[in-house]
Coordinates of C-alpha atoms and ligand atoms in Angstrom, one line a residue:
M1 CA 0.0 -0.1 -0.1
A2 CA 1.3 3.5 -0.6
R3 CA 2.7 5.2 2.5
V4 CA 2.4 8.7 3.6
C5 CA 4.9 10.3 5.7
G6 CA 5.8 7.0 7.1
A7 CA 2.1 6.1 7.7
D8 CA -0.1 4.2 5.3
L9 CA -3.2 5.8 3.4
N10 CA -5.2 3.1 5.4
R11 CA -4.7 4.8 8.8
H12 CA -7.7 6.4 10.5
I13 CA -8.0 10.1 10.2
A14 CA -8.8 11.4 13.7
L15 CA -10.0 15.0 14.1
I16 CA -9.3 16.6 17.3
G17 CA -9.5 20.2 18.6
F18 CA -11.6 22.3 21.1
M19 CA -15.4 22.3 21.6
G20 CA -16.8 24.2 18.6
A21 CA -13.6 23.7 16.4
G22 CA -16.0 21.7 13.9
K23 CA -15.0 18.1 14.3
S24 CA -18.5 16.8 14.0
T25 CA -19.3 19.0 11.1
L26 CA -16.2 18.1 9.0
A27 CA -15.8 14.5 9.8
P28 CA -18.7 13.3 7.5
I29 CA -17.7 15.8 4.9
V30 CA -14.0 14.4 4.8
A31 CA -15.2 11.0 5.1
E32 CA -17.6 11.3 2.1
R33 CA -14.8 12.6 0.0
L34 CA -12.3 9.9 0.9
G35 CA -14.9 7.1 0.7
R36 CA -14.8 6.3 4.3
R37 CA -17.3 5.9 7.3
A38 CA -17.4 8.9 9.7
I39 CA -17.6 8.3 13.3
D40 CA -18.7 10.7 15.9
V41 CA -17.3 9.2 19.1
D42 CA -19.8 11.2 21.2
D43 CA -22.7 9.5 19.3
E44 CA -21.1 6.2 20.1
L45 CA -20.9 6.3 23.7
G46 CA -24.6 5.3 24.1
V47 CA -25.0 7.7 27.2
D48 CA -26.8 10.7 28.1
I49 CA -23.5 13.0 28.1
P50 CA -24.9 15.7 30.2
A51 CA -26.4 13.5 32.9
L52 CA -23.2 11.5 33.0
F53 CA -21.0 14.6 33.2
A54 CA -23.1 15.8 36.1
Q55 CA -21.5 12.8 38.1
G56 CA -18.2 14.5 37.6
E57 CA -15.7 14.6 34.5
E58 CA -13.9 11.6 35.7
A59 CA -16.9 9.5 35.4
F60 CA -17.3 10.7 31.8
R61 CA -13.8 10.0 30.8
A62 CA -13.8 6.6 32.3
V63 CA -16.6 5.8 29.7
E64 CA -15.2 7.8 26.8
A65 CA -11.6 6.7 26.9
P66 CA -12.1 2.9 26.4
R67 CA -14.9 3.5 23.8
T68 CA -12.6 5.8 21.8
V69 CA -9.6 3.4 22.0
D70 CA -12.2 0.5 20.8
L71 CA -12.9 2.7 17.9
L72 CA -9.5 3.3 16.9
E73 CA -8.5 -0.2 17.3
D74 CA -11.2 -1.1 14.4
P75 CA -8.9 -2.0 11.3
E76 CA -11.4 -0.3 8.7
P77 CA -10.1 3.1 8.1
A78 CA -12.7 5.8 9.0
V79 CA -12.7 9.4 9.8
L80 CA -13.3 10.0 13.5
A81 CA -14.5 13.1 15.3
L82 CA -13.0 12.8 18.8
G83 CA -14.4 14.3 22.0
G84 CA -12.8 17.7 22.8
G85 CA -11.1 16.4 26.0
S86 CA -10.7 12.9 25.2
I87 CA -6.9 13.4 24.3
K88 CA -6.4 14.0 28.1
S89 CA -6.5 10.2 28.6
D90 CA -3.0 8.4 28.2
E91 CA -4.6 5.5 26.3
V92 CA -6.4 7.8 23.9
R93 CA -3.1 9.4 23.1
D94 CA -1.3 6.1 22.7
A95 CA -4.1 4.6 20.5
L96 CA -3.9 7.8 18.1
G97 CA 0.0 7.3 17.8
R98 CA -0.6 3.7 16.8
Y99 CA -3.7 3.8 14.6
A100 CA -4.4 7.4 13.4
F101 CA -3.2 10.3 11.5
T102 CA -4.5 12.9 14.0
V103 CA -5.2 16.2 12.7
L104 CA -6.0 19.3 14.8
L105 CA -8.7 21.6 13.9
D106 CA -7.0 24.8 14.6
V107 CA -9.8 27.3 15.1
D108 CA -9.6 30.5 17.2
V109 CA -11.2 30.5 20.6
D110 CA -13.6 33.4 19.8
T111 CA -15.0 31.3 16.8
C112 CA -15.4 28.2 19.0
W113 CA -17.4 30.3 21.8
E114 CA -19.9 31.6 19.3
R115 CA -20.6 28.2 18.2
V116 CA -21.0 26.5 21.5
K117 CA -22.2 29.2 23.8
A118 CA -26.0 28.4 23.2
T119 CA -25.7 24.7 23.4
D120 CA -26.0 22.3 26.4
R121 CA -22.4 21.3 26.4
P122 CA -21.4 20.5 30.1
L123 CA -18.1 22.4 29.7
A124 CA -19.4 25.3 27.8
K125 CA -21.6 27.0 30.5
D126 CA -19.6 30.2 31.0
E127 CA -17.1 32.1 28.9
T128 CA -14.2 32.4 31.3
T129 CA -14.1 28.6 32.1
F130 CA -14.3 27.8 28.4
R131 CA -11.5 30.1 27.5
R132 CA -9.2 28.8 30.6
L133 CA -9.8 25.2 29.3
N134 CA -8.8 26.3 26.0
D135 CA -5.5 27.7 27.2
E136 CA -4.8 24.4 29.2
R137 CA -5.6 22.2 26.3
R138 CA -3.7 24.0 23.6
P139 CA -0.4 22.5 24.3
L140 CA -1.9 19.0 24.8
Y141 CA -3.5 19.2 21.2
G142 CA -0.4 20.4 19.9
G143 CA 1.7 17.5 21.4
V144 CA -0.6 14.9 19.8
A145 CA -1.2 16.3 16.3
D146 CA 0.5 15.0 13.1
A147 CA -1.0 18.1 11.4
F148 CA -3.1 21.4 11.7
A149 CA -6.0 22.2 9.4
R150 CA -8.9 24.5 9.3
D151 CA -11.3 22.9 6.7
A152 CA -12.1 19.7 4.9
D153 CA -9.6 20.6 2.1
G154 CA -6.9 21.3 4.7
V155 CA -7.8 17.8 6.5
I156 CA -7.4 15.9 3.2
L157 CA -4.4 17.6 2.1
A158 CA -2.6 17.0 5.4
A159 CA -3.5 13.5 5.6
A160 CA -2.3 13.1 1.8
G161 CA 1.0 14.5 2.8
V162 CA 0.3 17.7 0.6
H163 CA 1.6 21.2 2.2
V164 CA 0.3 24.1 0.3
E165 CA 1.6 27.3 1.4
R166 CA 2.9 30.6 -0.1
G167 CA 6.4 31.0 1.0
A168 CA 6.8 27.2 1.6
L169 CA 10.0 27.0 -0.5
A170 CA 11.9 28.9 2.2
K171 CA 11.0 26.3 4.8
L172 CA 11.8 23.4 2.5
G173 CA 14.3 22.0 5.0
G174 CA 11.8 21.5 7.9
L175 CA 9.2 20.0 5.5
V176 CA 11.2 17.2 4.1
P177 CA 10.3 14.3 6.6
G178 CA 13.1 12.7 8.5
D179 CA 16.6 14.0 9.2
G180 CA 18.7 12.1 6.6
P181 CA 20.6 13.7 3.7
V182 CA 19.0 15.1 0.7
A183 CA 19.6 15.0 -3.2
L184 CA 18.2 18.0 -4.9
V185 CA 17.0 17.1 -8.4
S186 CA 16.0 20.1 -10.4
D187 CA 14.9 21.0 -13.9
A188 CA 18.0 22.5 -15.5
Y189 CA 16.3 25.9 -16.2
V190 CA 14.3 26.0 -12.9
A191 CA 17.5 25.5 -11.2
G192 CA 18.7 29.0 -12.4
I193 CA 15.6 30.4 -11.1
H194 CA 14.6 28.9 -7.8
G195 CA 17.6 26.5 -7.4
M196 CA 19.6 28.6 -5.1
D197 CA 16.5 29.4 -2.9
A198 CA 15.8 25.7 -2.6
Q199 CA 19.6 25.0 -1.7
L200 CA 19.4 27.5 1.1
A201 CA 16.3 26.3 2.5
L202 CA 17.5 22.7 2.7
G203 CA 20.6 23.7 4.6
P204 CA 22.9 21.3 6.1
R205 CA 20.7 18.4 4.8
L206 CA 21.6 19.2 1.3
A207 CA 24.2 16.3 0.2
E208 CA 24.1 16.7 -3.3
T209 CA 22.6 18.5 -6.6
H210 CA 21.5 17.1 -9.9
E211 CA 20.0 18.6 -12.8
L212 CA 17.7 16.9 -15.3
P213 CA 17.1 18.3 -18.9
S214 CA 14.0 20.8 -19.0
G215 CA 10.9 19.3 -20.4
E216 CA 9.9 15.9 -21.7
E217 CA 13.7 15.0 -22.3
A218 CA 13.9 14.6 -18.6
K219 CA 11.5 11.5 -18.7
T220 CA 14.0 9.4 -20.8
L221 CA 16.1 6.4 -20.1
P222 CA 19.4 8.2 -20.9
A223 CA 18.5 11.2 -18.6
L224 CA 17.6 8.6 -15.9
D225 CA 20.7 6.6 -16.4
R226 CA 22.9 9.6 -15.7
L227 CA 20.9 10.6 -12.6
W228 CA 21.1 7.2 -11.1
Q229 CA 24.8 6.8 -11.7
A230 CA 25.5 10.4 -10.2
L231 CA 23.4 9.7 -7.1
R232 CA 25.4 9.1 -3.8
L233 CA 22.6 8.8 -1.3
G234 CA 22.0 5.7 0.7
R235 CA 19.1 4.2 1.8
G236 CA 18.5 6.8 4.5
G237 CA 18.4 9.6 1.9
T238 CA 15.5 11.6 0.3
I239 CA 15.3 13.0 -3.2
V240 CA 13.8 16.5 -3.5
A241 CA 12.5 17.2 -7.0
L242 CA 12.1 20.8 -7.9
G243 CA 10.5 21.4 -11.4
G244 CA 7.5 21.0 -13.4
G245 CA 5.7 17.7 -14.2
T246 CA 8.5 16.3 -16.4
T247 CA 11.0 16.8 -13.5
T248 CA 8.7 15.3 -10.7
D249 CA 7.6 12.3 -12.8
A250 CA 11.4 11.4 -13.7
A251 CA 12.8 12.1 -10.2
G252 CA 9.9 10.4 -8.6
Y253 CA 10.5 7.2 -10.7
A254 CA 14.2 7.4 -10.1
A255 CA 13.4 7.5 -6.3
S256 CA 11.3 4.5 -6.8
A257 CA 14.0 2.3 -8.1
Y258 CA 17.1 3.8 -6.6
V259 CA 18.6 1.3 -4.0
R260 CA 15.2 -0.5 -4.2
G261 CA 13.2 2.7 -3.5
I262 CA 13.7 5.9 -1.1
P263 CA 11.4 8.5 -0.1
W264 CA 10.9 11.6 -2.3
V265 CA 9.4 15.1 -2.0
P266 CA 8.1 16.8 -5.2
V267 CA 8.3 20.9 -5.2
P268 CA 6.2 21.5 -8.2
T269 CA 7.1 24.7 -10.0
T270 CA 4.5 25.0 -12.7
L271 CA 0.6 25.0 -12.4
V272 CA 0.3 21.5 -14.0
G273 CA 2.8 20.3 -11.3
Q274 CA 0.9 22.1 -8.6
V275 CA -2.5 20.8 -9.4
D276 CA -1.9 17.6 -11.0
A277 CA 1.4 15.9 -11.6
A278 CA 3.0 16.2 -8.2
I279 CA 0.1 14.7 -6.4
G280 CA -1.1 11.0 -6.3
G281 CA 2.1 9.2 -6.5
K282 CA 2.2 8.2 -10.3
T283 CA 5.7 8.5 -11.6
G284 CA 7.5 7.5 -14.7
I285 CA 9.3 8.1 -18.0
D286 CA 8.4 7.7 -21.6
L287 CA 9.6 5.1 -24.3
P288 CA 10.0 5.6 -28.0
Q289 CA 6.7 3.7 -28.1
G290 CA 4.7 6.1 -26.1
K291 CA 4.3 8.3 -23.2
N292 CA 4.5 7.1 -19.5
L293 CA 5.1 3.5 -20.5
V294 CA 7.4 2.7 -17.6
G295 CA 6.9 3.8 -14.2
A296 CA 5.8 3.1 -10.6
F297 CA 3.2 4.2 -8.0
H298 CA 5.4 5.9 -5.5
W299 CA 3.4 8.2 -3.1
P300 CA 5.6 11.1 -2.0
A301 CA 6.8 11.4 1.6
R302 CA 5.4 14.9 1.2
T303 CA 4.5 17.4 -1.6
V304 CA 5.3 20.9 -1.1
I305 CA 3.5 23.4 -3.0
D306 CA 4.5 27.0 -3.0
P307 CA 2.1 28.9 -5.2
A308 CA 4.6 31.8 -5.3
L309 CA 6.9 29.8 -7.6
L310 CA 4.2 30.3 -10.3
G311 CA 5.1 34.0 -10.5
T312 CA 8.1 33.3 -13.0
L313 CA 5.9 30.8 -15.0
P314 CA 5.6 32.0 -18.8
E315 CA 1.9 32.7 -19.8
A316 CA 1.9 29.6 -22.1
Q317 CA 2.9 27.4 -19.5
R318 CA 0.1 28.9 -17.3
R319 CA -2.3 28.3 -19.9
E320 CA -1.2 24.5 -19.9
G321 CA -2.1 24.1 -16.3
M322 CA -5.5 26.2 -16.6
S323 CA -6.8 23.3 -18.8
E324 CA -6.3 20.9 -15.8
V325 CA -7.7 23.4 -13.4
V326 CA -11.0 23.7 -15.5
K327 CA -11.1 20.0 -15.8
T328 CA -10.6 19.8 -11.9
G329 CA -13.5 22.4 -11.4
L330 CA -15.9 20.6 -13.7
L331 CA -15.3 17.2 -11.9
A332 CA -15.8 19.0 -8.7
G333 CA -18.7 20.9 -9.8
E334 CA -17.4 24.2 -8.5
P335 CA -15.9 27.1 -10.5
L336 CA -12.4 26.7 -9.0
W337 CA -10.9 28.7 -11.6
E338 CA -12.7 31.8 -10.3
L339 CA -10.5 31.9 -7.1
D340 CA -7.2 33.5 -6.4
D341 CA -4.2 31.6 -7.2
D342 CA -3.4 30.4 -3.9
E343 CA -6.8 29.0 -3.3
M344 CA -7.3 27.8 -6.7
V345 CA -4.1 25.6 -6.4
R346 CA -5.1 24.5 -2.9
R347 CA -8.5 23.5 -3.8
C348 CA -7.4 21.8 -7.0
A349 CA -4.6 20.0 -5.2
A350 CA -7.0 18.7 -2.5
F351 CA -9.6 17.4 -5.1
K352 CA -6.9 15.4 -6.9
A353 CA -5.5 14.3 -3.3
A354 CA -8.8 13.0 -2.3
V355 CA -9.6 10.9 -5.6
C356 CA -6.0 9.4 -5.5
F357 CA -6.3 8.9 -1.7
R358 CA -9.5 6.7 -2.4
D359 CA -7.9 4.9 -5.4
P360 CA -4.2 5.1 -5.2
H361 CA -3.6 2.3 -7.7
D362 CA -5.9 3.6 -10.4
Q363 CA -8.3 0.8 -10.4
G364 CA -11.6 2.8 -10.3
E365 CA -12.6 6.2 -9.7
R366 CA -9.1 7.9 -10.5
K367 CA -10.2 7.3 -13.9
M368 CA -12.4 10.3 -13.6
L369 CA -9.3 12.4 -13.8
N370 CA -9.2 11.5 -17.4
L371 CA -12.0 13.7 -18.4
G372 CA -11.4 14.9 -21.8
H373 CA -8.0 13.0 -22.0
T374 CA -9.3 10.2 -24.4
F375 CA -9.5 12.9 -27.3
A376 CA -6.5 14.9 -26.0
H377 CA -4.3 12.0 -26.0
A378 CA -5.6 11.0 -29.6
L379 CA -4.9 14.5 -30.9
E380 CA -1.4 14.7 -29.3
A381 CA -0.5 11.3 -30.8
A382 CA -1.7 12.4 -34.3
A383 CA 0.5 15.5 -34.2
G384 CA 3.4 13.1 -33.3
Y385 CA 3.6 15.0 -30.0
E386 CA 4.8 18.1 -31.6
G387 CA 3.0 21.2 -32.2
V388 CA -0.1 20.2 -30.0
T389 CA 0.4 20.8 -26.5
H390 CA -1.2 18.7 -23.8
G391 CA -3.2 21.4 -22.4
R392 CA -4.4 22.7 -25.8
A393 CA -5.6 19.1 -26.5
V394 CA -7.3 18.8 -23.2
A395 CA -9.2 21.9 -23.8
L396 CA -10.3 20.4 -27.0
G397 CA -11.0 16.9 -25.1
L398 CA -13.3 18.8 -22.6
V399 CA -15.4 20.3 -25.3
A400 CA -16.0 17.0 -26.6
A401 CA -16.7 15.2 -23.2
L402 CA -19.1 18.0 -22.4
H403 CA -20.9 17.6 -25.7
L404 CA -21.3 13.9 -25.2
S405 CA -22.4 14.5 -21.6
G406 CA -25.1 16.8 -22.9
R407 CA -23.6 19.9 -21.2
D408 CA -23.2 23.5 -22.2
I409 CA -19.6 24.3 -23.6
G410 CA -19.8 28.0 -23.2
Q411 CA -17.8 28.3 -20.0
V412 CA -14.9 26.1 -21.3
E413 CA -14.9 28.0 -24.5
E414 CA -14.7 31.3 -22.7
L415 CA -12.1 30.1 -20.2
L416 CA -9.7 28.0 -22.5
R417 CA -10.6 29.5 -26.0
P418 CA -10.1 25.8 -27.6
E419 CA -8.9 26.1 -31.3
P420 CA -9.3 23.1 -33.7
V421 CA -6.0 21.5 -34.5
H422 CA -4.5 20.7 -37.9
V423 CA -3.9 16.9 -37.7
D424 CA -4.7 13.8 -39.8
R425 CA -8.3 12.9 -38.9
D426 CA -7.7 9.2 -39.5
R427 CA -4.5 9.1 -37.5
A428 CA -6.2 10.8 -34.8
W429 CA -9.0 8.1 -34.8
E430 CA -6.5 5.2 -35.0
A431 CA -4.7 6.6 -32.2
L432 CA -7.9 6.8 -30.1
L433 CA -8.9 3.4 -30.8
R434 CA -5.5 1.8 -29.9
D435 CA -5.5 3.9 -26.7
K436 CA -8.8 2.3 -25.9
K437 CA -8.4 -1.2 -27.0
G438 CA -11.9 -2.7 -27.3
A439 CA -15.0 -0.9 -26.1
L440 CA -15.0 2.8 -26.2
R441 CA -15.5 3.8 -22.5
L442 CA -15.2 7.4 -21.7
V443 CA -15.5 9.7 -18.6
L444 CA -18.6 11.9 -18.7
L445 CA -20.2 14.5 -16.5
G446 CA -23.6 13.1 -15.3
D447 CA -26.1 15.4 -13.4
D448 CA -24.8 13.9 -9.9
G449 CA -21.0 14.3 -10.9
P450 CA -18.6 12.3 -13.0
R451 CA -19.1 9.0 -14.4
W452 CA -16.4 6.8 -15.9
D453 CA -16.4 3.7 -18.2
V454 CA -19.5 4.9 -19.9
E455 CA -19.8 3.1 -23.2
V456 CA -20.2 5.7 -25.9
P457 CA -21.2 4.5 -29.7
A458 CA -18.2 4.8 -31.7
E459 CA -19.9 6.9 -34.4
D460 CA -20.6 9.5 -31.7
V461 CA -17.0 9.4 -30.5
R462 CA -15.7 9.8 -34.1
R463 CA -18.1 12.7 -34.8
E464 CA -16.8 14.5 -31.8
L465 CA -13.2 13.9 -32.6
D466 CA -13.8 15.2 -36.0
R467 CA -15.2 18.4 -34.8
L468 CA -12.0 19.1 -32.9
I469 CA -9.9 18.9 -36.1
A470 CA -9.5 21.8 -38.5
Ligands
NAD1 N1 2.3 12.0 -12.6 C1 1.2 12.5 -13.0 O1 0.3 12.1 -12.2 C2 0.9 13.5 -14.0 C3 -0.1 14.2 -14.2 C4 -0.3 15.3 -15.0 C5 1.0 15.6 -16.0 N2 2.2 14.7 -15.9 C6 3.4 14.8 -16.7 O2 3.8 16.1 -16.6 C7 4.4 16.6 -17.6 C8 4.1 17.9 -17.9 O3 4.4 18.7 -16.9 P1 4.7 20.4 -17.0 O4 3.6 20.8 -17.7 O5 4.9 21.0 -15.8 O6 5.8 20.6 -17.9 P2 7.4 20.7 -17.7 O7 8.0 20.1 -16.4 O8 8.2 20.5 -19.1 O9 7.7 22.4 -17.4 C9 7.2 23.1 -18.5 C10 8.4 24.3 -18.8 O10 8.4 25.2 -17.7 C11 9.5 25.6 -17.3 N3 9.4 25.9 -16.0 C12 9.0 25.2 -15.0 N4 8.7 25.8 -13.6 C13 9.1 27.1 -14.1 C14 8.9 28.3 -13.3 N5 8.5 28.3 -12.1 N6 9.3 29.6 -13.9 C15 9.7 29.4 -15.1 N7 9.8 28.2 -16.0 C16 9.3 27.1 -15.4 C17 10.4 24.3 -17.6 O11 11.8 24.6 -17.5 C18 9.8 23.7 -18.8 O12 10.6 24.3 -19.8 C19 4.1 15.7 -18.8 O13 5.4 14.7 -18.9 C20 3.0 14.7 -18.0 O14 2.9 13.3 -18.6 C21 2.2 13.6 -14.8
ZN2 ZN1 -3.8 16.2 -18.3

């Protein structure tokens, strides 16, 4: 199973925090997005909480602690909302350490008080006591939490090991898990822009620096051969990959096989990388026969996303990424493209992280991320991978997928301005059939969200493909 920060994706996610932090509200939202059960520990106690509390806090904790531990010992991964004070118990803290990825919902005390002051919670009867209790518990929460979050996206990102923060590059040294040596592997062009900042941030952990060729040439056997031969790290080392999707795909694959596999940390510098390529653990390289034909699932020890790095990205590269942003927004059913850059990146990254969390090895719902991509790949292949960029092809593919879904294409046209491409129609059709091998199953957008493996008649697919070609 894929592993995250030393923990596997099958651990429980436990939400802790003060009364009113939103644990019970967020647990079902996070659980639904991760395809898990939500468990509200208070509801599982089977007691009248105010009545039991009236007998004293000790009496309540004596019921709460063993029940919480029981629920944490259940091997089926869930999202648990813990009682606000349950972490005072040693057994609960110990069980959290063993079975859960623990996220502290970090909400200020004023907000918490506003939410609970009118409820019948035993410990929220007066504001002074409430605030004193918050001061007392704060260090305890900090001591058990594996991560902090404010909302559902934050919980999902933390559990998937994805850190999104403007300015994160400057903190890179502290964000790379472990304390062993680091090899920095950069895109040769990006190394000249952000490489020095990355080196400084890695500080004394930086043991070696390497460069991969810019662009798709990084994803070739000769480039990997050179990298593997130059690496000096042992088993205790970590590869940090600085660059776009080509760098992170290649360096991640290098890490998956080097000395039989070492941890890696992508630091994506393109929009494609930040919303797509650096998330979800797919790594790989191309062969002359086709793209991404050799690779591995190798979930990053952490993904460090600094939206400030996009400041130096050429406009054409930004447009490449916007096609994936629009795809993500369509899948999520929200206009994520309207958000400012930092929030857009954070929300898109969380969407992909959740899908990959549910299906790390691409056996089911992860297929939804291919919305529009069957057409895109056919157009790219027909152009011999020259002249038609992936982003441009995806913009066209989204138009075809929306048509077949009976949806309006106005928004995609306005946002991405897809222009038909000059490629050979028969060559594109043959490429599409080769890609599909057998029945034509596509990702479409239903009224209640994306559906995948939808069989579509060949003549409809061919008609839509033809419309994308000038
Ligand atoms: N693993 C996955 O799940 C996944 C998902 C999507 C895409 N991909 C892969 O990602 C690759 C495409 O990635 P990409 O679009 O990031 O391209 P890329 O890595 O080739 O980067 C594009 C160009 O931008 C330059 N660049 C990168 N960051 C920059 C910055 N901050 N400022 C200025 N210039 C910068 C690079 O030098 C390069 O020339 C493809 O190979 C694709 O297969 C993988
Ligand atoms: Zn894509």
